[in-house]
Coordinates of C-alpha atoms and ligand atoms in Angstrom, one line a residue:
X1 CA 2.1 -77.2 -56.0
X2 CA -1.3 -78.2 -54.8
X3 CA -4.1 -75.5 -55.1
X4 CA -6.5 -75.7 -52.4
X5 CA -10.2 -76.3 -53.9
X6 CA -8.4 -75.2 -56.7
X7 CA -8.4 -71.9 -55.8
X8 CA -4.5 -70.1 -56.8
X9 CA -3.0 -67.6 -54.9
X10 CA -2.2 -65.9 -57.3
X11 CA -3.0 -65.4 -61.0
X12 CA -0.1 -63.0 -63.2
X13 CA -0.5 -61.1 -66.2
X14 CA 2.4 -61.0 -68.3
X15 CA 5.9 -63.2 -68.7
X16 CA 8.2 -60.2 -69.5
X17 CA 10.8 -59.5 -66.6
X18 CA 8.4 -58.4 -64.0
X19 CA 5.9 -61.2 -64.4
X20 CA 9.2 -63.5 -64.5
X21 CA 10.3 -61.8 -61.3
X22 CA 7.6 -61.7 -59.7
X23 CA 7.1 -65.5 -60.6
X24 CA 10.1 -66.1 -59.3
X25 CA 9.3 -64.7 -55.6
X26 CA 6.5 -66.6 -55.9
X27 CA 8.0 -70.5 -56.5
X28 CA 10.7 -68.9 -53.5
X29 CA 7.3 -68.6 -51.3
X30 CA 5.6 -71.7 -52.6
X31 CA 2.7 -70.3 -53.4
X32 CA 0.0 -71.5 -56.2
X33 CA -0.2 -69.5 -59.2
X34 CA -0.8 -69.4 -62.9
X35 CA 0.6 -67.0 -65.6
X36 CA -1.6 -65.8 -68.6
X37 CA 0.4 -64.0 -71.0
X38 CA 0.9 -63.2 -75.0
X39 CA 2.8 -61.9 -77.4
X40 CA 1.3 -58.3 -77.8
X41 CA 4.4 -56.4 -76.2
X42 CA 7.7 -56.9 -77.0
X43 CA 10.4 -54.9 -75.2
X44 CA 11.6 -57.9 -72.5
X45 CA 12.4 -59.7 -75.6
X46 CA 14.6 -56.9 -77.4
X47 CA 16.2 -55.4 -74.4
X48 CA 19.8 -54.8 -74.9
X49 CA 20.1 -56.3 -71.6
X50 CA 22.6 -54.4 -70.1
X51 CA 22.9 -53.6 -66.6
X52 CA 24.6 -50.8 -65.7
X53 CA 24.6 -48.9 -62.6
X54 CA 25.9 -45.3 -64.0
X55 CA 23.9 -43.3 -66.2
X56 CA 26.6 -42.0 -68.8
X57 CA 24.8 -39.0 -70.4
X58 CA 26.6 -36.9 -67.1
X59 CA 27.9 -39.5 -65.1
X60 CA 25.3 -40.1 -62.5
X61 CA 24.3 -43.0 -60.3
X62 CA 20.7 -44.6 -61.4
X63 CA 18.0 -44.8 -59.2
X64 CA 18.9 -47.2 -56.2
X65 CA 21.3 -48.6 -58.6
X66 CA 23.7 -50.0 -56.0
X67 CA 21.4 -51.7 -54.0
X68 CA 19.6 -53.3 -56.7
X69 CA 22.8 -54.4 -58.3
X70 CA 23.9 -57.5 -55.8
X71 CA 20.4 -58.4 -55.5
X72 CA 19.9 -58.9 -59.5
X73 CA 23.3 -60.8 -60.0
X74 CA 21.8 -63.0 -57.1
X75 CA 18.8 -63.5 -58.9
X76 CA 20.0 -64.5 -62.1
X77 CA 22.6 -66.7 -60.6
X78 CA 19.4 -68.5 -59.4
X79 CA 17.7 -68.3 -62.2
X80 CA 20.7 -69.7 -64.1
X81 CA 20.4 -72.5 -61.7
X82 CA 17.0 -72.8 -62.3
X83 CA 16.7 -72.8 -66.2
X84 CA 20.1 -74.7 -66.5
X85 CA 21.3 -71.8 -69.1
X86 CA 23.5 -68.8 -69.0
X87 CA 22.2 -65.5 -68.7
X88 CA 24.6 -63.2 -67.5
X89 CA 27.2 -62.4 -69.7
X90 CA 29.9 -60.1 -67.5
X91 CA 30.8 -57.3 -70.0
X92 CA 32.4 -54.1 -69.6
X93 CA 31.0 -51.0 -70.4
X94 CA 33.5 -48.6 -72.2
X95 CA 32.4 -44.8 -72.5
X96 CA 33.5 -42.8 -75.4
X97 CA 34.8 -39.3 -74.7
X98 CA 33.6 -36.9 -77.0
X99 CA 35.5 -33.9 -75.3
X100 CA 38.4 -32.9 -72.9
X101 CA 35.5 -31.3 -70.7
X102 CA 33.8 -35.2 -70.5
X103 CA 37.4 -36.6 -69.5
X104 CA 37.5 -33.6 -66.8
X105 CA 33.7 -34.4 -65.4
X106 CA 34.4 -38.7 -66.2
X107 CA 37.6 -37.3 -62.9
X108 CA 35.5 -35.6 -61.5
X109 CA 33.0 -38.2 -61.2
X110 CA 35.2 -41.0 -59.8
X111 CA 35.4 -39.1 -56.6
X112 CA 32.3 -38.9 -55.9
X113 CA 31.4 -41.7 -53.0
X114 CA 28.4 -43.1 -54.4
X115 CA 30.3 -43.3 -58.0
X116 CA 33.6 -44.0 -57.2
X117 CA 33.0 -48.3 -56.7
X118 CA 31.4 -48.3 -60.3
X119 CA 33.7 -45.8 -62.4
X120 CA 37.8 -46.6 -63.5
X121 CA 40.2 -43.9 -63.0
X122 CA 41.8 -44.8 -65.8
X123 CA 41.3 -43.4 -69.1
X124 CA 41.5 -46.6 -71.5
X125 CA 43.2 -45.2 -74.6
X126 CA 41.4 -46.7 -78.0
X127 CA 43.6 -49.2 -79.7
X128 CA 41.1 -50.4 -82.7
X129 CA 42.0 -49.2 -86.0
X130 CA 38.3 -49.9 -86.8
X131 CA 36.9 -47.8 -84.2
X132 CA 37.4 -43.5 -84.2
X133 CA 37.8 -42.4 -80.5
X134 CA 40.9 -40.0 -80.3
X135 CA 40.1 -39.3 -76.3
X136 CA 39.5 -42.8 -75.1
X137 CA 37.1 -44.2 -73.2
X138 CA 36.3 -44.4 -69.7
X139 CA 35.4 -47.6 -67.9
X140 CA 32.6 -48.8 -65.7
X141 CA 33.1 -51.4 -63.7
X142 CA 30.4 -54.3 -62.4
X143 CA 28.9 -54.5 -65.5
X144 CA 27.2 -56.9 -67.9
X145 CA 24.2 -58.2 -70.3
X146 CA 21.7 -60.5 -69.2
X147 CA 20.3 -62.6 -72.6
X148 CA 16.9 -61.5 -71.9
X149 CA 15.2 -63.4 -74.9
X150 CA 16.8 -66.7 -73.8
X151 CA 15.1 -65.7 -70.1
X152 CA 12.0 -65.2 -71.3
X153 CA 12.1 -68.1 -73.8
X154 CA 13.5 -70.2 -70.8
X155 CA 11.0 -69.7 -68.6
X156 CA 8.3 -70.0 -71.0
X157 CA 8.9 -73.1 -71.1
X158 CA 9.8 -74.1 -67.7
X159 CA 6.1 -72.5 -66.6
X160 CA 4.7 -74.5 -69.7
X161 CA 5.9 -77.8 -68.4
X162 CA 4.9 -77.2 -64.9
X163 CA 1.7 -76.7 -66.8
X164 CA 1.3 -72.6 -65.2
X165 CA 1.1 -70.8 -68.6
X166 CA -1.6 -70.3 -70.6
X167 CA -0.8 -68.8 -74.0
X168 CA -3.3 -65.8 -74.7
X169 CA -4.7 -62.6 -74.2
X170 CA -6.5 -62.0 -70.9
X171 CA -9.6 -60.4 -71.9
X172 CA -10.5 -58.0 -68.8
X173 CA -13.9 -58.0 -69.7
X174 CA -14.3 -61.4 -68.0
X175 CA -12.9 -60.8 -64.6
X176 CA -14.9 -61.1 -62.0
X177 CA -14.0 -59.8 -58.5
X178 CA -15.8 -61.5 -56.0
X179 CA -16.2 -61.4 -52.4
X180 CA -12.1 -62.4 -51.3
X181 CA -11.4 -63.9 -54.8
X182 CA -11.5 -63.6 -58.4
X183 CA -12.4 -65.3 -61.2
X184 CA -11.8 -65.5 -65.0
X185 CA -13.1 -68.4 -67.3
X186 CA -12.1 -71.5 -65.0
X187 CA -9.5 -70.3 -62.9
X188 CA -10.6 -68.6 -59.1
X189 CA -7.2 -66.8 -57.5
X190 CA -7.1 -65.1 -54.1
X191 CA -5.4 -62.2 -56.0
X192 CA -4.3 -61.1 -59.7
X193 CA -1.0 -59.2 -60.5
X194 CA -0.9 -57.7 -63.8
X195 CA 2.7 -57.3 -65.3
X196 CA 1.5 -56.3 -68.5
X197 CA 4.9 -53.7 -69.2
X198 CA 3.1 -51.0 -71.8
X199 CA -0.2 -53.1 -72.7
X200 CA -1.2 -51.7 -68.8
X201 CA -2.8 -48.6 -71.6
X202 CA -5.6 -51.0 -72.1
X203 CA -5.8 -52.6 -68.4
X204 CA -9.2 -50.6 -67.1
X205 CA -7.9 -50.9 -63.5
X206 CA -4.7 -49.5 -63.6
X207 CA -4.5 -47.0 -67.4
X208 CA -5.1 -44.3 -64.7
X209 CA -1.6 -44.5 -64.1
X210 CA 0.9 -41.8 -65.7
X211 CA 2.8 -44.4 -68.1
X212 CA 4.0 -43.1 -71.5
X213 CA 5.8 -45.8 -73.3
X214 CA 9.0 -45.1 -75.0
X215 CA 9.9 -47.0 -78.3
X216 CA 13.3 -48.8 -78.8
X217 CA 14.8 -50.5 -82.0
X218 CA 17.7 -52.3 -82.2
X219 CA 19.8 -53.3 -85.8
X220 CA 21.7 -56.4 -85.4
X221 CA 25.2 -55.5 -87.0
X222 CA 27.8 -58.5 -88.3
X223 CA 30.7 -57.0 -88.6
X224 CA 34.1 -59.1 -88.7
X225 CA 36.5 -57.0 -88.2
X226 CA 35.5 -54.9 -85.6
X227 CA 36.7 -57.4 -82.5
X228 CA 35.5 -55.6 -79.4
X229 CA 35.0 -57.3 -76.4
X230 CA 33.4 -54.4 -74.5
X231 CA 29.8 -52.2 -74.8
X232 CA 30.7 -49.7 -76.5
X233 CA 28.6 -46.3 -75.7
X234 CA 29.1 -43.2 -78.0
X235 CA 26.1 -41.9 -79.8
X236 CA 24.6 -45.1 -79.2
X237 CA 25.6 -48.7 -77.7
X238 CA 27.6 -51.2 -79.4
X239 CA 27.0 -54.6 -77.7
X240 CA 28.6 -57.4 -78.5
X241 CA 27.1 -60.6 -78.8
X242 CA 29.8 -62.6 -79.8
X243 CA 30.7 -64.2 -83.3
X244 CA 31.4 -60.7 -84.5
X245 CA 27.7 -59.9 -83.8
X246 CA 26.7 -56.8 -82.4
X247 CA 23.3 -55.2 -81.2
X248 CA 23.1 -51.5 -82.2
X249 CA 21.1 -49.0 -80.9
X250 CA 18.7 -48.1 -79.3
X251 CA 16.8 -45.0 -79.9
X252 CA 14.2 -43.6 -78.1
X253 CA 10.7 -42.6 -79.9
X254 CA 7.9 -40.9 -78.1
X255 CA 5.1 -40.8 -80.8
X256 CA 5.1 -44.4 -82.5
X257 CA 3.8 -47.0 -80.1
X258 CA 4.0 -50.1 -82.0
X259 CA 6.3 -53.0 -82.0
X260 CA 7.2 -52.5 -85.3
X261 CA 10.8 -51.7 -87.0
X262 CA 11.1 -48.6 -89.3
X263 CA 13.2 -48.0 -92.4
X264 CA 14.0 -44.4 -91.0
X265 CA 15.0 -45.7 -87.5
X266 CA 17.5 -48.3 -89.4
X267 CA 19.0 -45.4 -91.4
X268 CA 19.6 -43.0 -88.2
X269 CA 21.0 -45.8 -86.2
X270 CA 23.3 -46.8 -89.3
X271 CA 24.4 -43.5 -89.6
X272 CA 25.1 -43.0 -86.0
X273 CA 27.4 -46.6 -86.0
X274 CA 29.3 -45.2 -89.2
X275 CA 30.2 -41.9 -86.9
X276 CA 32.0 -43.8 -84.8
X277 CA 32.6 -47.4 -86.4
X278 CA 35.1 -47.3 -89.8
X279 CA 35.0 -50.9 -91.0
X280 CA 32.8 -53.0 -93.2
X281 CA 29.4 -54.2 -91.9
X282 CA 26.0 -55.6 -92.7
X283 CA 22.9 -54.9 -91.3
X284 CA 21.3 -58.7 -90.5
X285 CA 18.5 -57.9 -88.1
X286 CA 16.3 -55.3 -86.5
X287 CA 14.1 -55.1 -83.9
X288 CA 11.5 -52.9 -81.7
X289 CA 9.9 -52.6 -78.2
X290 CA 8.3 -50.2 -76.4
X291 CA 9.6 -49.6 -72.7
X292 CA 7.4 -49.0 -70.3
X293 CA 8.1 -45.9 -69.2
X294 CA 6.9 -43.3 -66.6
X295 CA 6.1 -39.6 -66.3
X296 CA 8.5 -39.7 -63.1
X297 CA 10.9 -42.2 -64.3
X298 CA 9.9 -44.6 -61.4
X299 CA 8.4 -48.3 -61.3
X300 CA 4.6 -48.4 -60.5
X301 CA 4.2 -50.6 -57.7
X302 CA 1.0 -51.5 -55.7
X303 CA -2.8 -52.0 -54.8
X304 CA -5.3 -51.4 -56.4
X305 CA -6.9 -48.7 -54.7
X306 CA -10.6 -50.1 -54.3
X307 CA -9.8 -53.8 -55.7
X308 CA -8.2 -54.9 -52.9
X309 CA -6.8 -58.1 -53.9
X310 CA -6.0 -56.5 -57.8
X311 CA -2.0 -55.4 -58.1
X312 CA 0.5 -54.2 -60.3
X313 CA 3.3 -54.1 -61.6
X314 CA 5.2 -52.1 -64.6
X315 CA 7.0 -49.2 -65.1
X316 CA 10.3 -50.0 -65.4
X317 CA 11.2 -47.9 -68.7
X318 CA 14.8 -48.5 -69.7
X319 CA 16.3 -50.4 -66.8
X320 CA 14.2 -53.3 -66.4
X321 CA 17.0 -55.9 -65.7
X322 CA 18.0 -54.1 -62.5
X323 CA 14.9 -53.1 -61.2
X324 CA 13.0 -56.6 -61.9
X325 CA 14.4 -57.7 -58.7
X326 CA 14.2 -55.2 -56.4
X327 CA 10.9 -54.3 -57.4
X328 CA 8.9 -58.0 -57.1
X329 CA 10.4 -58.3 -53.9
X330 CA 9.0 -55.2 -52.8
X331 CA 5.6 -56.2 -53.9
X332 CA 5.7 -59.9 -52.8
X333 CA 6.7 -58.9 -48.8
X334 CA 4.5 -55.8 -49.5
X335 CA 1.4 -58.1 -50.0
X336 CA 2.5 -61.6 -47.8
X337 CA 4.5 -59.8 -44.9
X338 CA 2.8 -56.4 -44.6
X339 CA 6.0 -54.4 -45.5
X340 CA 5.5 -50.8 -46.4
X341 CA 6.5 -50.2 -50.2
X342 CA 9.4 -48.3 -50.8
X343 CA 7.7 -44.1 -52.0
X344 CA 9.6 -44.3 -54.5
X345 CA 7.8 -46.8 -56.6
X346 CA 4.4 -47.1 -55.1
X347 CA 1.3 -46.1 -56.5
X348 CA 0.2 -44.1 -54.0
X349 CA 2.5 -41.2 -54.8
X350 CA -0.3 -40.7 -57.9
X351 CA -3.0 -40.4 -55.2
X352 CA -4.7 -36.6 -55.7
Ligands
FAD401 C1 14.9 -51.4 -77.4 C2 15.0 -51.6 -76.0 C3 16.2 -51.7 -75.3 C4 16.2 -51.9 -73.9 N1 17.4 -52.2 -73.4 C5 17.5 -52.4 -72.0 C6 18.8 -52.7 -71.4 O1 19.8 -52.7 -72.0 N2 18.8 -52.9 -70.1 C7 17.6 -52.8 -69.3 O2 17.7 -53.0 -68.1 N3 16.4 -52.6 -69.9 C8 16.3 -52.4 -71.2 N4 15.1 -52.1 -71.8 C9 13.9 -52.0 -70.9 C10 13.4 -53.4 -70.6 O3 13.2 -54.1 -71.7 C11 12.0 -53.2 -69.8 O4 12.2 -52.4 -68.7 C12 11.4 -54.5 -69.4 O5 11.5 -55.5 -70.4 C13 10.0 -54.4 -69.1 O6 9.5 -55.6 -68.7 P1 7.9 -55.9 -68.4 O7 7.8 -57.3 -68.0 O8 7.4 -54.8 -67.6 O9 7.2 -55.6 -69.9 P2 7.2 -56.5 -71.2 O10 8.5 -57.0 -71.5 O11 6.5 -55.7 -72.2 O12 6.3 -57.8 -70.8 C14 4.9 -57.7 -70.7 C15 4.3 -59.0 -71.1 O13 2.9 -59.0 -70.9 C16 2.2 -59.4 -72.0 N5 0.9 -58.8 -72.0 C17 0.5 -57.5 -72.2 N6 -0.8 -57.3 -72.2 C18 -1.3 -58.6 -72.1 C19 -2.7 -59.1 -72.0 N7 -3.7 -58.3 -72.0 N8 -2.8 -60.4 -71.8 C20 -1.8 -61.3 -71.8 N9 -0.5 -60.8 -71.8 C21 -0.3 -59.5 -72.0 C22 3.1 -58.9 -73.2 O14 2.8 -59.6 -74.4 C23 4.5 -59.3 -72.6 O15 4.7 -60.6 -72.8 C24 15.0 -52.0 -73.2 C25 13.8 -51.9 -73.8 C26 13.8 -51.7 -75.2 C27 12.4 -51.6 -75.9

């Protein structure tokens, strides 16, 4: 794409999902841009990748979760297309009763009009000796895993060849916003968008912003003889990953911020697998992220409130595969086509 007096539209900060998504609207719009981005955060990389539109703690419907649904299988199909590699994997989601009162509100729940598309009448009785779940399971439907790792590796490299990545930290000491453009080292852009998931903390134009970050970890489990071909959610997710590999976990740590595994993490998820697993298994992996979460549990989309031409956009805590989409769309027709910003997720709602 030809930059004109090599001035980009656009420069992004960040090649997790939302700089990825984001991207993505971007080549759609063929506009000019580069990415700078690192390895500092980690949590696009780790994600369990599931999308799921029901929240199974009491059977709720996530935030805008239908809508966002047929727009992310869309844009993974396209991305699929893109990358030439798979990234979807359709999986169903299997939810462990832990009580008769859960089977009465999983009944209740599939009545409900919003709910009802996404959640199985049917009680799926459990037929693996290696598995302890004497009430079944109930089923949600539209379900899957998007291989997040081999997206963000993928498109590493398709930005690298197209020669729109460069590898390293951006320093925001050396921005400097001019009159209708910016510039940093060599590059000029009419605008930035940082997509920086919980490094925003050290972004001095947006840290304003109520984010909290939420730490994850993950243990990859081998274990042969389990042979289920569904997520399994009781105390925590069982996903399968094929070749009797599973990713277990995650938990959800408010004080620790780093991107580093713990020994006591690995021995509370372990424990929580043998509560509900009862076959041999090793341990072969583990990993950590931190989401980047939000006091209000919404994205944080928008404009800079005096930089006019500085944006963001983060925030997507624990459901970043199904909001990716949605929310660079809002932000690309937002900035190009002058669209009002859905409430829910713009900025502005922090405005005192
Ligand atoms: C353990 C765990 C499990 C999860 N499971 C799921 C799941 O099953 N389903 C789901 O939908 N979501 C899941 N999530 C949430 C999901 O991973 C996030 O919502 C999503 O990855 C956030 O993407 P992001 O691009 O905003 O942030 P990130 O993935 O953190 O990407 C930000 C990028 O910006 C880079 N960066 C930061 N600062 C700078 C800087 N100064 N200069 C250059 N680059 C910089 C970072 O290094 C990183 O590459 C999980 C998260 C964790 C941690």
């Amino acid at each position: 794409m030809a930059t004109f007096g090599g001035m980009l539209d656009y420069l992004v900060i960040g090649l997790g999902l939302a700089g990825i998504s984001f991207c993505e609207r971007l080549e759609e719009k063929n506009k000019a841009f580069k990415v700078i981005s690192d390895a500092s955060q980690t949590s696009s990389i780790v994600a369990g990748g599931l999308y799921n539109p029901v929240i199974l703690k009491r059977f709720t419907l996530a935030w805008k979760a239908d809508e966002q649904l047929q727009l992310a299988k869309e844009f993974y199909q396209a991305l699929e297309v893109r990358l030439g590699v798979q990234l979807d994997y359709p999986v169903p989601v299997y939810r462990r009763f832990n009580s008769i009162e859960e089977q009465n509100l999983w009944f209740e729940s599939t009545d409900k009009p919003k709910l009802k598309r996404f959640l199985s009448p049917q009680i799926h009785p459990n037929k693996n000796i290696s598995v302890d779940a004497p009430l079944g399971y109930g089923e949600v439907l539209y379900t899957g895993r998007i291989d997040t790792k081999k997206l963000v590796e993928s498109y590493k490299e398709h930005m690298l060849k197209k020669d729109s990545l460069i590898s390293e930290s951006f320093d925001y000491n050396l921005l400097a916003i001019k009159e209708g453009f910016l510039q940093y080292n060599n590059l000029k852009a009419k605008k930035i968008v940082f997509a920086e998931g919980y490094g925003m903390m050290n972004n001095p134009y947006f840290n304003h912003l109520p984010m909290k970050g939420n730490k994850g970890e993950y243990l990859l489990i081998s274990a042969p003889e389990l042979k289920i071909n569904f997520a399994l959610k009781s105390s925590v997710f069982a996903i399968p990953l094929g070749n009797d590999i599973y990713k277990v976990g995650a938990n959800y740590e408010w004080k620790d911020k780093t991107n580093e595994p713990t020994e006591k993490t690995r021995s509370q998820l372990a424990k929580k697998w043998e509560s509900f697993v009862k076959c041999d298994y090793e341990i072969i992996n583990q990993l950590a992220g931190v989401r980047p979460t939000v006091s209000d549990r919404r994205p944080l989309v928008g404009q800079h409130p005096e930089h006019k031409n500085l944006y963001v956009l983060n925030g997507f805590g624990s459901r970043g595969v199904l909001i990716a989409p949605y929310a660079s769309g809002q932000l690309l027709s937002y900035i190009e086509d002058d669209r009002p910003l859905d409430a829910d997720l713009d900025i502005n709602r922090f405005k005192k």
